[in-house]
PDB file of C-alpha atoms and ligand atoms in Angstrom:
ATOM      1  CA  MET A   1      21.528  -9.847 -10.933  1.00 94.00           C
ATOM      2  CA  LYS A   2      17.968  -8.505 -11.040  1.00 97.00           C
ATOM      3  CA  ARG A   3      16.987  -4.903 -10.700  1.00 98.00           C
ATOM      4  CA  TRP A   4      13.903  -4.834  -8.581  1.00 98.00           C
ATOM      5  CA  ILE A   5      11.342  -2.181  -8.243  1.00 98.00           C
ATOM      6  CA  THR A   6       8.922  -2.870  -5.330  1.00 98.00           C
ATOM      7  CA  PHE A   7       5.476  -1.572  -5.074  1.00 98.00           C
ATOM      8  CA  ASP A   8       2.984  -1.414  -2.265  1.00 98.00           C
ATOM      9  CA  LEU A   9      -0.454  -2.528  -3.468  1.00 98.00           C
ATOM     10  CA  ASP A  10      -3.448  -0.940  -1.613  1.00 97.00           C
ATOM     11  CA  GLY A  11      -3.555   2.865  -2.050  1.00 97.00           C
ATOM     12  CA  THR A  12      -0.597   2.614  -4.374  1.00 98.00           C
ATOM     13  CA  LEU A  13      -1.747   0.405  -7.312  1.00 98.00           C
ATOM     14  CA  MET A  14      -5.188  -0.863  -6.521  1.00 98.00           C
ATOM     15  CA  GLN A  15      -8.290  -0.592  -4.459  1.00 97.00           C
ATOM     16  CA  ASN A  16      -9.229  -3.751  -2.765  1.00 97.00           C
ATOM     17  CA  PRO A  17     -12.917  -4.866  -2.045  1.00 97.00           C
ATOM     18  CA  PHE A  18     -12.708  -4.794   1.831  1.00 96.00           C
ATOM     19  CA  SER A  19     -14.017  -1.406   2.969  1.00 93.00           C
ATOM     20  CA  GLY A  20     -16.244  -0.669  -0.035  1.00 96.00           C
ATOM     21  CA  SER A  21     -17.901  -4.165  -0.548  1.00 97.00           C
ATOM     22  CA  ILE A  22     -17.118  -6.843   1.961  1.00 97.00           C
ATOM     23  CA  PHE A  23     -17.338  -4.864   5.160  1.00 97.00           C
ATOM     24  CA  PRO A  24     -20.711  -3.327   4.183  1.00 97.00           C
ATOM     25  CA  GLU A  25     -21.996  -6.725   3.244  1.00 97.00           C
ATOM     26  CA  LEU A  26     -20.908  -8.253   6.514  1.00 96.00           C
ATOM     27  CA  GLU A  27     -22.331  -5.356   8.452  1.00 96.00           C
ATOM     28  CA  GLU A  28     -25.810  -5.829   6.735  1.00 96.00           C
ATOM     29  CA  LEU A  29     -25.745  -9.708   7.373  1.00 96.00           C
ATOM     30  CA  VAL A  30     -24.575  -9.178  11.182  1.00 95.00           C
ATOM     31  CA  SER A  31     -27.197  -6.370  11.730  1.00 96.00           C
ATOM     32  CA  ALA A  32     -29.890  -8.607  10.387  1.00 95.00           C
ATOM     33  CA  ASP A  33     -28.849 -11.364  12.778  1.00 94.00           C
ATOM     34  CA  LEU A  34     -28.807  -9.087  15.677  1.00 95.00           C
ATOM     35  CA  ASN A  35     -31.991  -7.243  14.640  1.00 96.00           C
ATOM     36  CA  GLU A  36     -30.352  -3.865  15.050  1.00 95.00           C
ATOM     37  CA  PRO A  37     -27.453  -1.905  13.495  1.00 94.00           C
ATOM     38  CA  CYS A  38     -24.193  -3.163  14.726  1.00 92.00           C
ATOM     39  CA  GLY A  39     -21.582  -0.685  13.180  1.00 94.00           C
ATOM     40  CA  LEU A  40     -19.535  -3.645  12.221  1.00 96.00           C
ATOM     41  CA  LYS A  41     -17.544  -1.820   9.547  1.00 96.00           C
ATOM     42  CA  ARG A  42     -16.400   0.923  11.976  1.00 96.00           C
ATOM     43  CA  LYS A  43     -15.622  -1.724  14.564  1.00 96.00           C
ATOM     44  CA  LEU A  44     -13.439  -3.756  12.003  1.00 96.00           C
ATOM     45  CA  LEU A  45     -11.531  -0.613  10.962  1.00 95.00           C
ATOM     46  CA  GLU A  46     -10.996   0.422  14.570  1.00 95.00           C
ATOM     47  CA  GLU A  47      -9.663  -3.097  15.428  1.00 96.00           C
ATOM     48  CA  HIS A  48      -7.293  -2.908  12.289  1.00 94.00           C
ATOM     49  CA  GLU A  49      -6.017   0.589  13.418  1.00 92.00           C
ATOM     50  CA  ARG A  50      -5.653  -0.522  17.069  1.00 94.00           C
ATOM     51  CA  LEU A  51      -3.548  -3.659  15.986  1.00 95.00           C
ATOM     52  CA  LEU A  52      -1.368  -1.250  13.717  1.00 91.00           C
ATOM     53  CA  ALA A  53      -0.891   1.267  16.462  1.00 89.00           C
ATOM     54  CA  SER A  54       0.112  -1.489  18.963  1.00 92.00           C
ATOM     55  CA  GLY A  55       2.815  -2.811  16.369  1.00 90.00           C
ATOM     56  CA  GLN A  56       0.904  -6.010  15.617  1.00 93.00           C
ATOM     57  CA  ILE A  57       1.132  -5.323  11.904  1.00 91.00           C
ATOM     58  CA  VAL A  58       0.635  -8.896  10.533  1.00 92.00           C
ATOM     59  CA  SER A  59      -2.514  -9.471  12.822  1.00 94.00           C
ATOM     60  CA  ALA A  60      -3.958  -6.244  11.639  1.00 94.00           C
ATOM     61  CA  TYR A  61      -4.349  -7.728   8.061  1.00 94.00           C
ATOM     62  CA  ASP A  62      -5.628 -11.167   9.274  1.00 95.00           C
ATOM     63  CA  TRP A  63      -9.312 -10.415   8.422  1.00 96.00           C
ATOM     64  CA  ASP A  64     -10.565 -13.983   9.114  1.00 95.00           C
ATOM     65  CA  GLU A  65      -9.130 -13.646  12.650  1.00 95.00           C
ATOM     66  CA  ILE A  66     -10.479 -10.087  13.266  1.00 96.00           C
ATOM     67  CA  VAL A  67     -13.930 -10.898  11.814  1.00 96.00           C
ATOM     68  CA  GLY A  68     -14.216 -14.028  13.822  1.00 95.00           C
ATOM     69  CA  ARG A  69     -13.238 -12.253  16.992  1.00 95.00           C
ATOM     70  CA  LEU A  70     -15.662  -9.502  16.568  1.00 96.00           C
ATOM     71  CA  LEU A  71     -18.593 -11.822  15.742  1.00 96.00           C
ATOM     72  CA  ARG A  72     -17.927 -13.741  18.951  1.00 95.00           C
ATOM     73  CA  GLU A  73     -17.887 -10.588  21.055  1.00 94.00           C
ATOM     74  CA  LEU A  74     -21.200  -9.514  19.468  1.00 94.00           C
ATOM     75  CA  GLY A  75     -22.514 -13.094  20.159  1.00 94.00           C
ATOM     76  CA  VAL A  76     -23.096 -13.942  16.533  1.00 94.00           C
ATOM     77  CA  ARG A  77     -22.704 -17.435  15.536  1.00 92.00           C
ATOM     78  CA  ARG A  78     -22.458 -16.882  11.747  1.00 91.00           C
ATOM     79  CA  LYS A  79     -19.515 -18.550   9.960  1.00 91.00           C
ATOM     80  CA  VAL A  80     -17.876 -16.222   7.596  1.00 94.00           C
ATOM     81  CA  ASP A  81     -15.684 -17.069   4.660  1.00 95.00           C
ATOM     82  CA  ILE A  82     -13.665 -14.008   3.879  1.00 96.00           C
ATOM     83  CA  LEU A  83     -11.859 -15.728   1.022  1.00 96.00           C
ATOM     84  CA  GLU A  84     -15.199 -16.510  -0.683  1.00 96.00           C
ATOM     85  CA  MET A  85     -16.290 -12.862  -0.296  1.00 97.00           C
ATOM     86  CA  VAL A  86     -12.984 -11.608  -1.712  1.00 97.00           C
ATOM     87  CA  ARG A  87     -13.248 -13.953  -4.772  1.00 97.00           C
ATOM     88  CA  ARG A  88     -16.909 -12.825  -5.328  1.00 97.00           C
ATOM     89  CA  HIS A  89     -16.088  -9.148  -4.868  1.00 97.00           C
ATOM     90  CA  SER A  90     -13.066  -9.074  -7.142  1.00 97.00           C
ATOM     91  CA  VAL A  91     -14.766  -7.441  -9.993  1.00 97.00           C
ATOM     92  CA  PRO A  92     -15.078  -3.972 -11.216  1.00 94.00           C
ATOM     93  CA  PRO A  93     -16.343  -1.520  -9.831  1.00 95.00           C
ATOM     94  CA  ASN A  94     -15.761  -3.252  -6.381  1.00 97.00           C
ATOM     95  CA  ILE A  95     -12.071  -3.269  -7.294  1.00 98.00           C
ATOM     96  CA  PHE A  96     -10.073  -1.005  -9.670  1.00 98.00           C
ATOM     97  CA  LEU A  97      -6.644   0.171 -10.511  1.00 98.00           C
ATOM     98  CA  LEU A  98      -5.964   3.611  -8.881  1.00 97.00           C
ATOM     99  CA  ASP A  99      -5.137   5.296 -12.232  1.00 94.00           C
ATOM    100  CA  GLU A 100      -4.826   4.562 -15.928  1.00 96.00           C
ATOM    101  CA  THR A 101      -1.031   5.016 -15.987  1.00 97.00           C
ATOM    102  CA  ILE A 102      -0.371   1.783 -13.851  1.00 98.00           C
ATOM    103  CA  LEU A 103      -0.403  -0.983 -16.450  1.00 98.00           C
ATOM    104  CA  PRO A 104       1.411   0.974 -19.340  1.00 98.00           C
ATOM    105  CA  ALA A 105       4.089   2.122 -16.641  1.00 98.00           C
ATOM    106  CA  LEU A 106       4.614  -1.451 -15.201  1.00 98.00           C
ATOM    107  CA  LYS A 107       4.960  -2.835 -18.848  1.00 98.00           C
ATOM    108  CA  ARG A 108       7.546  -0.051 -19.700  1.00 98.00           C
ATOM    109  CA  LEU A 109       9.424  -0.727 -16.530  1.00 98.00           C
ATOM    110  CA  LYS A 110       9.725  -4.541 -17.497  1.00 98.00           C
ATOM    111  CA  ARG A 111      10.769  -3.628 -21.100  1.00 97.00           C
ATOM    112  CA  SER A 112      13.536  -1.323 -19.522  1.00 97.00           C
ATOM    113  CA  GLY A 113      14.807  -4.563 -17.699  1.00 97.00           C
ATOM    114  CA  PHE A 114      13.565  -4.115 -14.261  1.00 98.00           C
ATOM    115  CA  SER A 115      11.955  -7.018 -12.359  1.00 98.00           C
ATOM    116  CA  LEU A 116       8.819  -5.970 -10.423  1.00 98.00           C
ATOM    117  CA  ALA A 117       7.542  -7.082  -6.994  1.00 98.00           C
ATOM    118  CA  ALA A 118       4.556  -6.286  -4.803  1.00 98.00           C
ATOM    119  CA  VAL A 119       5.630  -5.819  -1.286  1.00 98.00           C
ATOM    120  CA  THR A 120       2.278  -5.767   0.528  1.00 98.00           C
ATOM    121  CA  ASN A 121       1.186  -6.169   4.099  1.00 96.00           C
ATOM    122  CA  GLY A 122      -2.152  -7.674   2.918  1.00 96.00           C
ATOM    123  CA  PHE A 123      -2.286 -11.532   2.967  1.00 97.00           C
ATOM    124  CA  TYR A 124      -1.500 -13.441  -0.273  1.00 98.00           C
ATOM    125  CA  LYS A 125      -4.868 -15.207  -0.256  1.00 97.00           C
ATOM    126  CA  TYR A 126      -6.762 -11.882  -0.047  1.00 97.00           C
ATOM    127  CA  GLN A 127      -4.390  -9.989  -2.461  1.00 98.00           C
ATOM    128  CA  TYR A 128      -4.056 -12.584  -5.151  1.00 98.00           C
ATOM    129  CA  PRO A 129      -7.749 -12.552  -6.605  1.00 97.00           C
ATOM    130  CA  VAL A 130      -7.856  -8.898  -6.669  1.00 98.00           C
ATOM    131  CA  MET A 131      -4.345  -8.554  -8.529  1.00 98.00           C
ATOM    132  CA  LYS A 132      -5.435 -11.285 -10.842  1.00 98.00           C
ATOM    133  CA  ALA A 133      -8.691  -9.700 -11.849  1.00 98.00           C
ATOM    134  CA  LEU A 134      -6.989  -6.261 -12.489  1.00 98.00           C
ATOM    135  CA  GLY A 135      -4.172  -7.717 -14.671  1.00 97.00           C
ATOM    136  CA  LEU A 136      -1.350  -7.019 -12.086  1.00 98.00           C
ATOM    137  CA  THR A 137      -0.339 -10.660 -11.727  1.00 98.00           C
ATOM    138  CA  ASP A 138       0.688 -10.561 -15.449  1.00 97.00           C
ATOM    139  CA  GLN A 139       3.196  -7.706 -14.827  1.00 98.00           C
ATOM    140  CA  LEU A 140       4.597  -8.642 -11.334  1.00 98.00           C
ATOM    141  CA  ASP A 141       7.465 -11.101 -11.033  1.00 98.00           C
ATOM    142  CA  GLU A 142       7.073 -11.603  -7.255  1.00 98.00           C
ATOM    143  CA  ILE A 143       4.544 -11.071  -4.439  1.00 98.00           C
ATOM    144  CA  VAL A 144       5.853 -10.689  -0.990  1.00 98.00           C
ATOM    145  CA  THR A 145       3.252 -10.917   1.836  1.00 98.00           C
ATOM    146  CA  PRO A 146       3.546 -11.207   5.577  1.00 96.00           C
ATOM    147  CA  ASP A 147       1.815 -14.660   5.701  1.00 94.00           C
ATOM    148  CA  ARG A 148       4.520 -15.890   3.329  1.00 94.00           C
ATOM    149  CA  VAL A 149       7.721 -14.324   4.907  1.00 95.00           C
ATOM    150  CA  GLY A 150       6.609 -13.960   8.633  1.00 93.00           C
ATOM    151  CA  CYS A 151       7.128 -10.157   8.895  1.00 94.00           C
ATOM    152  CA  ALA A 152       5.494  -7.043   7.650  1.00 95.00           C
ATOM    153  CA  LYS A 153       6.621  -3.649   6.326  1.00 97.00           C
ATOM    154  CA  PRO A 154       8.459  -1.695   7.651  1.00 96.00           C
ATOM    155  CA  ASP A 155      10.539  -4.716   8.696  1.00 97.00           C
ATOM    156  CA  ALA A 156      13.609  -4.782   6.228  1.00 98.00           C
ATOM    157  CA  ARG A 157      13.471  -8.593   6.138  1.00 98.00           C
ATOM    158  CA  MET A 158      10.429  -8.312   3.691  1.00 98.00           C
ATOM    159  CA  ALA A 159      13.097  -7.644   1.102  1.00 98.00           C
ATOM    160  CA  ASP A 160      15.490 -10.583   1.967  1.00 98.00           C
ATOM    161  CA  GLY A 161      14.109 -12.838  -0.745  1.00 97.00           C
ATOM    162  CA  LEU A 162      14.264 -10.284  -3.504  1.00 98.00           C
ATOM    163  CA  ARG A 163      17.818  -9.406  -2.488  1.00 97.00           C
ATOM    164  CA  LEU A 164      19.045 -12.958  -2.934  1.00 97.00           C
ATOM    165  CA  GLU A 165      18.341 -12.458  -6.590  1.00 96.00           C
ATOM    166  CA  GLY A 166      19.464  -8.848  -7.047  1.00 97.00           C
ATOM    167  CA  ALA A 167      19.138  -5.319  -5.815  1.00 97.00           C
ATOM    168  CA  VAL A 168      16.186  -3.116  -5.165  1.00 98.00           C
ATOM    169  CA  ALA A 169      16.332   0.245  -7.004  1.00 98.00           C
ATOM    170  CA  VAL A 170      13.320   1.995  -5.444  1.00 98.00           C
ATOM    171  CA  HIS A 171      10.355   1.261  -3.292  1.00 98.00           C
ATOM    172  CA  VAL A 172       7.030   2.983  -4.246  1.00 98.00           C
ATOM    173  CA  GLY A 173       4.147   3.330  -1.767  1.00 98.00           C
ATOM    174  CA  ASP A 174       1.403   5.624  -0.266  1.00 98.00           C
ATOM    175  CA  ARG A 175       2.085   5.275   3.530  1.00 97.00           C
ATOM    176  CA  LEU A 176       4.842   6.984   5.652  1.00 97.00           C
ATOM    177  CA  ASP A 177       4.782   4.293   8.405  1.00 95.00           C
ATOM    178  CA  HIS A 178       4.854   1.328   6.235  1.00 96.00           C
ATOM    179  CA  ASP A 179       6.420   2.397   2.729  1.00 98.00           C
ATOM    180  CA  MET A 180       8.832   5.332   3.439  1.00 98.00           C
ATOM    181  CA  VAL A 181      10.183   3.736   6.622  1.00 98.00           C
ATOM    182  CA  PHE A 182      10.490   0.360   4.712  1.00 98.00           C
ATOM    183  CA  ALA A 183      12.467   1.999   1.909  1.00 98.00           C
ATOM    184  CA  HIS A 184      14.712   3.830   4.307  1.00 98.00           C
ATOM    185  CA  ALA A 185      15.218   0.429   6.236  1.00 98.00           C
ATOM    186  CA  ILE A 186      16.437  -1.184   3.237  1.00 98.00           C
ATOM    187  CA  GLY A 187      18.469   1.796   2.057  1.00 98.00           C
ATOM    188  CA  VAL A 188      16.831   2.564  -1.077  1.00 98.00           C
ATOM    189  CA  PRO A 189      14.960   5.712  -2.411  1.00 98.00           C
ATOM    190  CA  ALA A 190      11.545   5.985  -1.010  1.00 98.00           C
ATOM    191  CA  VAL A 191       9.038   7.054  -3.582  1.00 98.00           C
ATOM    192  CA  LEU A 192       5.756   8.506  -2.155  1.00 98.00           C
ATOM    193  CA  ILE A 193       2.737   8.233  -4.533  1.00 98.00           C
ATOM    194  CA  HIS A 194       0.073  10.747  -3.687  1.00 98.00           C
ATOM    195  CA  ARG A 195      -2.631  11.573  -6.111  1.00 97.00           C
ATOM    196  CA  ARG A 196      -3.986  14.698  -4.646  1.00 96.00           C
ATOM    197  CA  LEU A 197      -0.874  16.868  -4.580  1.00 97.00           C
ATOM    198  CA  PRO A 198      -1.435  20.643  -3.891  1.00 97.00           C
ATOM    199  CA  ASP A 199      -1.104  22.723  -7.212  1.00 97.00           C
ATOM    200  CA  ALA A 200       2.067  24.385  -6.022  1.00 97.00           C
ATOM    201  CA  LEU A 201       3.767  20.991  -6.283  1.00 98.00           C
ATOM    202  CA  LEU A 202       2.804  19.911  -9.580  1.00 98.00           C
ATOM    203  CA  PRO A 203       5.242  21.804 -11.821  1.00 98.00           C
ATOM    204  CA  LEU A 204       8.227  20.573  -9.710  1.00 98.00           C
ATOM    205  CA  SER A 205      10.099  17.410 -10.388  1.00 98.00           C
ATOM    206  CA  PRO A 206       9.585  14.412  -8.049  1.00 98.00           C
ATOM    207  CA  GLY A 207      12.805  15.268  -6.205  1.00 98.00           C
ATOM    208  CA  GLU A 208      12.034  18.872  -5.886  1.00 98.00           C
ATOM    209  CA  ARG A 209       8.620  18.158  -4.410  1.00 98.00           C
ATOM    210  CA  ALA A 210      10.250  16.071  -1.745  1.00 98.00           C
ATOM    211  CA  GLU A 211      12.288  19.043  -0.780  1.00 96.00           C
ATOM    212  CA  SER A 212       9.571  21.684  -0.994  1.00 97.00           C
ATOM    213  CA  GLU A 213       7.860  23.245   2.068  1.00 95.00           C
ATOM    214  CA  ASN A 214       4.656  22.812   0.290  1.00 96.00           C
ATOM    215  CA  LEU A 215       4.853  19.047   0.832  1.00 97.00           C
ATOM    216  CA  LEU A 216       4.910  19.483   4.591  1.00 93.00           C
ATOM    217  CA  PRO A 217       1.111  19.903   5.121  1.00 93.00           C
ATOM    218  CA  VAL A 218       0.654  16.712   2.910  1.00 96.00           C
ATOM    219  CA  LEU A 219       3.027  14.694   4.991  1.00 95.00           C
ATOM    220  CA  ARG A 220       1.462  15.946   8.319  1.00 92.00           C
ATOM    221  CA  ARG A 221      -1.879  14.909   7.183  1.00 92.00           C
ATOM    222  CA  LEU A 222      -0.682  11.462   6.072  1.00 95.00           C
ATOM    223  CA  ALA A 223       1.115  11.213   9.464  1.00 93.00           C
ATOM    224  CA  SER A 224      -2.201  12.086  11.271  1.00 89.00           C
ATOM    225  CA  GLN A 225      -4.285   9.766   9.266  1.00 90.00           C
ATOM    226  CA  GLU A 226      -1.811   6.873  10.139  1.00 91.00           C
ATOM    227  CA  ASN A 227      -1.949   7.949  13.821  1.00 85.00           C
ATOM    228  CA  LEU A 228       1.812   8.693  13.802  1.00 86.00           C
ATOM    229  CA  LEU A 229       1.771  12.071  15.518  1.00 78.00           C
ATOM    230  CA  PRO A 230      -0.410  15.156  16.253  1.00 67.00           C
ATOM    231  CA  GLU A 231      -1.077  17.254  13.080  1.00 56.00           C
ATOM    232  CA  ASP A 232       0.656  20.194  14.792  1.00 64.00           C
ATOM    233  CA  ALA A 233       4.005  18.440  15.484  1.00 68.00           C
ATOM    234  CA  ALA A 234       6.912  20.738  14.700  1.00 75.00           C
ATOM    235  CA  SER A 235       8.781  18.350  12.467  1.00 83.00           C
ATOM    236  CA  LEU A 236       8.571  14.850  11.067  1.00 89.00           C
ATOM    237  CA  PRO A 237      11.238  12.259  11.659  1.00 92.00           C
ATOM    238  CA  ASP A 238      13.574  11.538   8.776  1.00 94.00           C
ATOM    239  CA  ARG A 239      12.330   8.022   8.430  1.00 95.00           C
ATOM    240  CA  PHE A 240       8.977   9.371   7.210  1.00 96.00           C
ATOM    241  CA  MET A 241      10.408  11.673   4.520  1.00 97.00           C
ATOM    242  CA  PRO A 242      10.167  10.652   0.894  1.00 98.00           C
ATOM    243  CA  SER A 243      13.041  10.930  -1.552  1.00 98.00           C
ATOM    244  CA  TYR A 244      10.647  11.550  -4.435  1.00 98.00           C
ATOM    245  CA  VAL A 245       6.982  12.366  -4.698  1.00 98.00           C
ATOM    246  CA  ILE A 246       4.881  11.247  -7.718  1.00 98.00           C
ATOM    247  CA  ARG A 247       1.273  11.657  -8.490  1.00 97.00           C
ATOM    248  CA  ASP A 248       1.030   8.730 -10.805  1.00 97.00           C
ATOM    249  CA  LEU A 249       3.259   5.913 -12.156  1.00 97.00           C
ATOM    250  CA  ARG A 250       4.298   7.851 -15.241  1.00 97.00           C
ATOM    251  CA  GLU A 251       6.359  10.069 -12.958  1.00 98.00           C
ATOM    252  CA  LEU A 252       8.258   7.088 -11.699  1.00 98.00           C
ATOM    253  CA  PHE A 253      10.522   7.242 -14.908  1.00 98.00           C
ATOM    254  CA  ALA A 254      11.695  10.814 -13.795  1.00 98.00           C
ATOM    255  CA  CYS A 255      12.692   9.320 -10.473  1.00 98.00           C
ATOM    256  CA  LEU A 256      14.691   6.552 -12.006  1.00 98.00           C
ATOM    257  CA  GLU A 257      16.395   8.919 -14.394  1.00 97.00           C
ATOM    258  CA  ALA A 258      17.347  11.187 -11.438  1.00 96.00           C
ATOM    259  CA  GLU A 259      18.732   8.289  -9.470  1.00 96.00           C
ATOM    260  CA  LYS A 260      20.875   7.365 -12.554  1.00 94.00           C
ATOM    261  CA  ASN A 261      22.097  11.032 -12.756  1.00 93.00           C
ATOM    262  CA  ARG A 262      22.725  10.966  -8.991  1.00 90.00           C
ATOM    263  CA  GLU A 263      24.805   7.866  -9.335  1.00 88.00           C
ATOM    264  CA  ARG A 264      26.744   9.387 -11.940  1.00 89.00           C
ATOM    265  CA  GLY A 265      27.556  12.327  -9.570  1.00 83.00           C
ATOM    266  CA  GLY A 266      24.771  14.785 -10.355  1.00 56.00           C
ATOM    267  CA  GLU A 267      22.276  16.293  -7.965  1.00 52.00           C
ATOM    268  CA  ARG A 268      18.999  14.359  -7.073  1.00 50.00           C
ATOM    269  CA  GLY A 269      15.949  16.059  -8.328  1.00 49.00           C
ATOM    270  CA  GLY A 270      17.748  18.768 -10.416  1.00 48.00           C
ATOM    271  CA  SER A 271      15.880  20.468 -13.190  1.00 49.00           C
ATOM    272  CA  GLY A 272      15.346  18.505 -16.323  1.00 47.00           C
ATOM    273  CA  THR A 273      14.725  15.240 -14.515  1.00 43.00           C
TER     274      THR A 273
HETATM  275 MG1  LIG B 301      -0.661   1.324   0.812  1.00 56.16          MG
END
């Protein structure tokens, strides 16, 4: 029986080249075709958000399709090869790991006997070149993507293949709607990674942070960025609430320790975890 830890990729482990490199290049090419600024990057991101908001999560990450559609709407005949652009831009500084604790933490988890999987809503063909260039493919045992399994987070079926081989210990991610909801859907602790925590939360354990009043403004801001509810909404639904909050992957070990203690009958997130 494998013991899986599942990770989101974008915003959790790595920065992909889309918004920083590929979209600006496309915008420049298309603006030149049209002889005027076309605001393509904004249009692409708006279309992505529109598809997410309407529940078309798999389509929201199908960049060949989205780019092709917008170019047709703009009357541009240019053929764009997104995969070629992903490969060309998958070099630093266009892509990077989000902090220096990631590779050491993944290696340590593997030494501790965990199997590691990426569970991402990005398509395999776009994610793999980035992961490969950043050294992530050497550490991850599985890569679960919507184009391979036919659904996207937060659909619990994303974990079906992993669960045939073992149990998922925790899921780690940066989004409430995809990652926290997914973790709850598969019944495992939801670990929120957020690299800009308010100072008041820093001395607390990952479990204590999840219970703290000081976390609420952070969660409300995320919910608003993800278009989930107005920033002044009185309360957040349970499905968005993390079980643990970490600011880098080093802190994941405290969560695993707390889970071990909890399984032995202790309190989640107690002192000393
Ligand atoms: Mg993410």
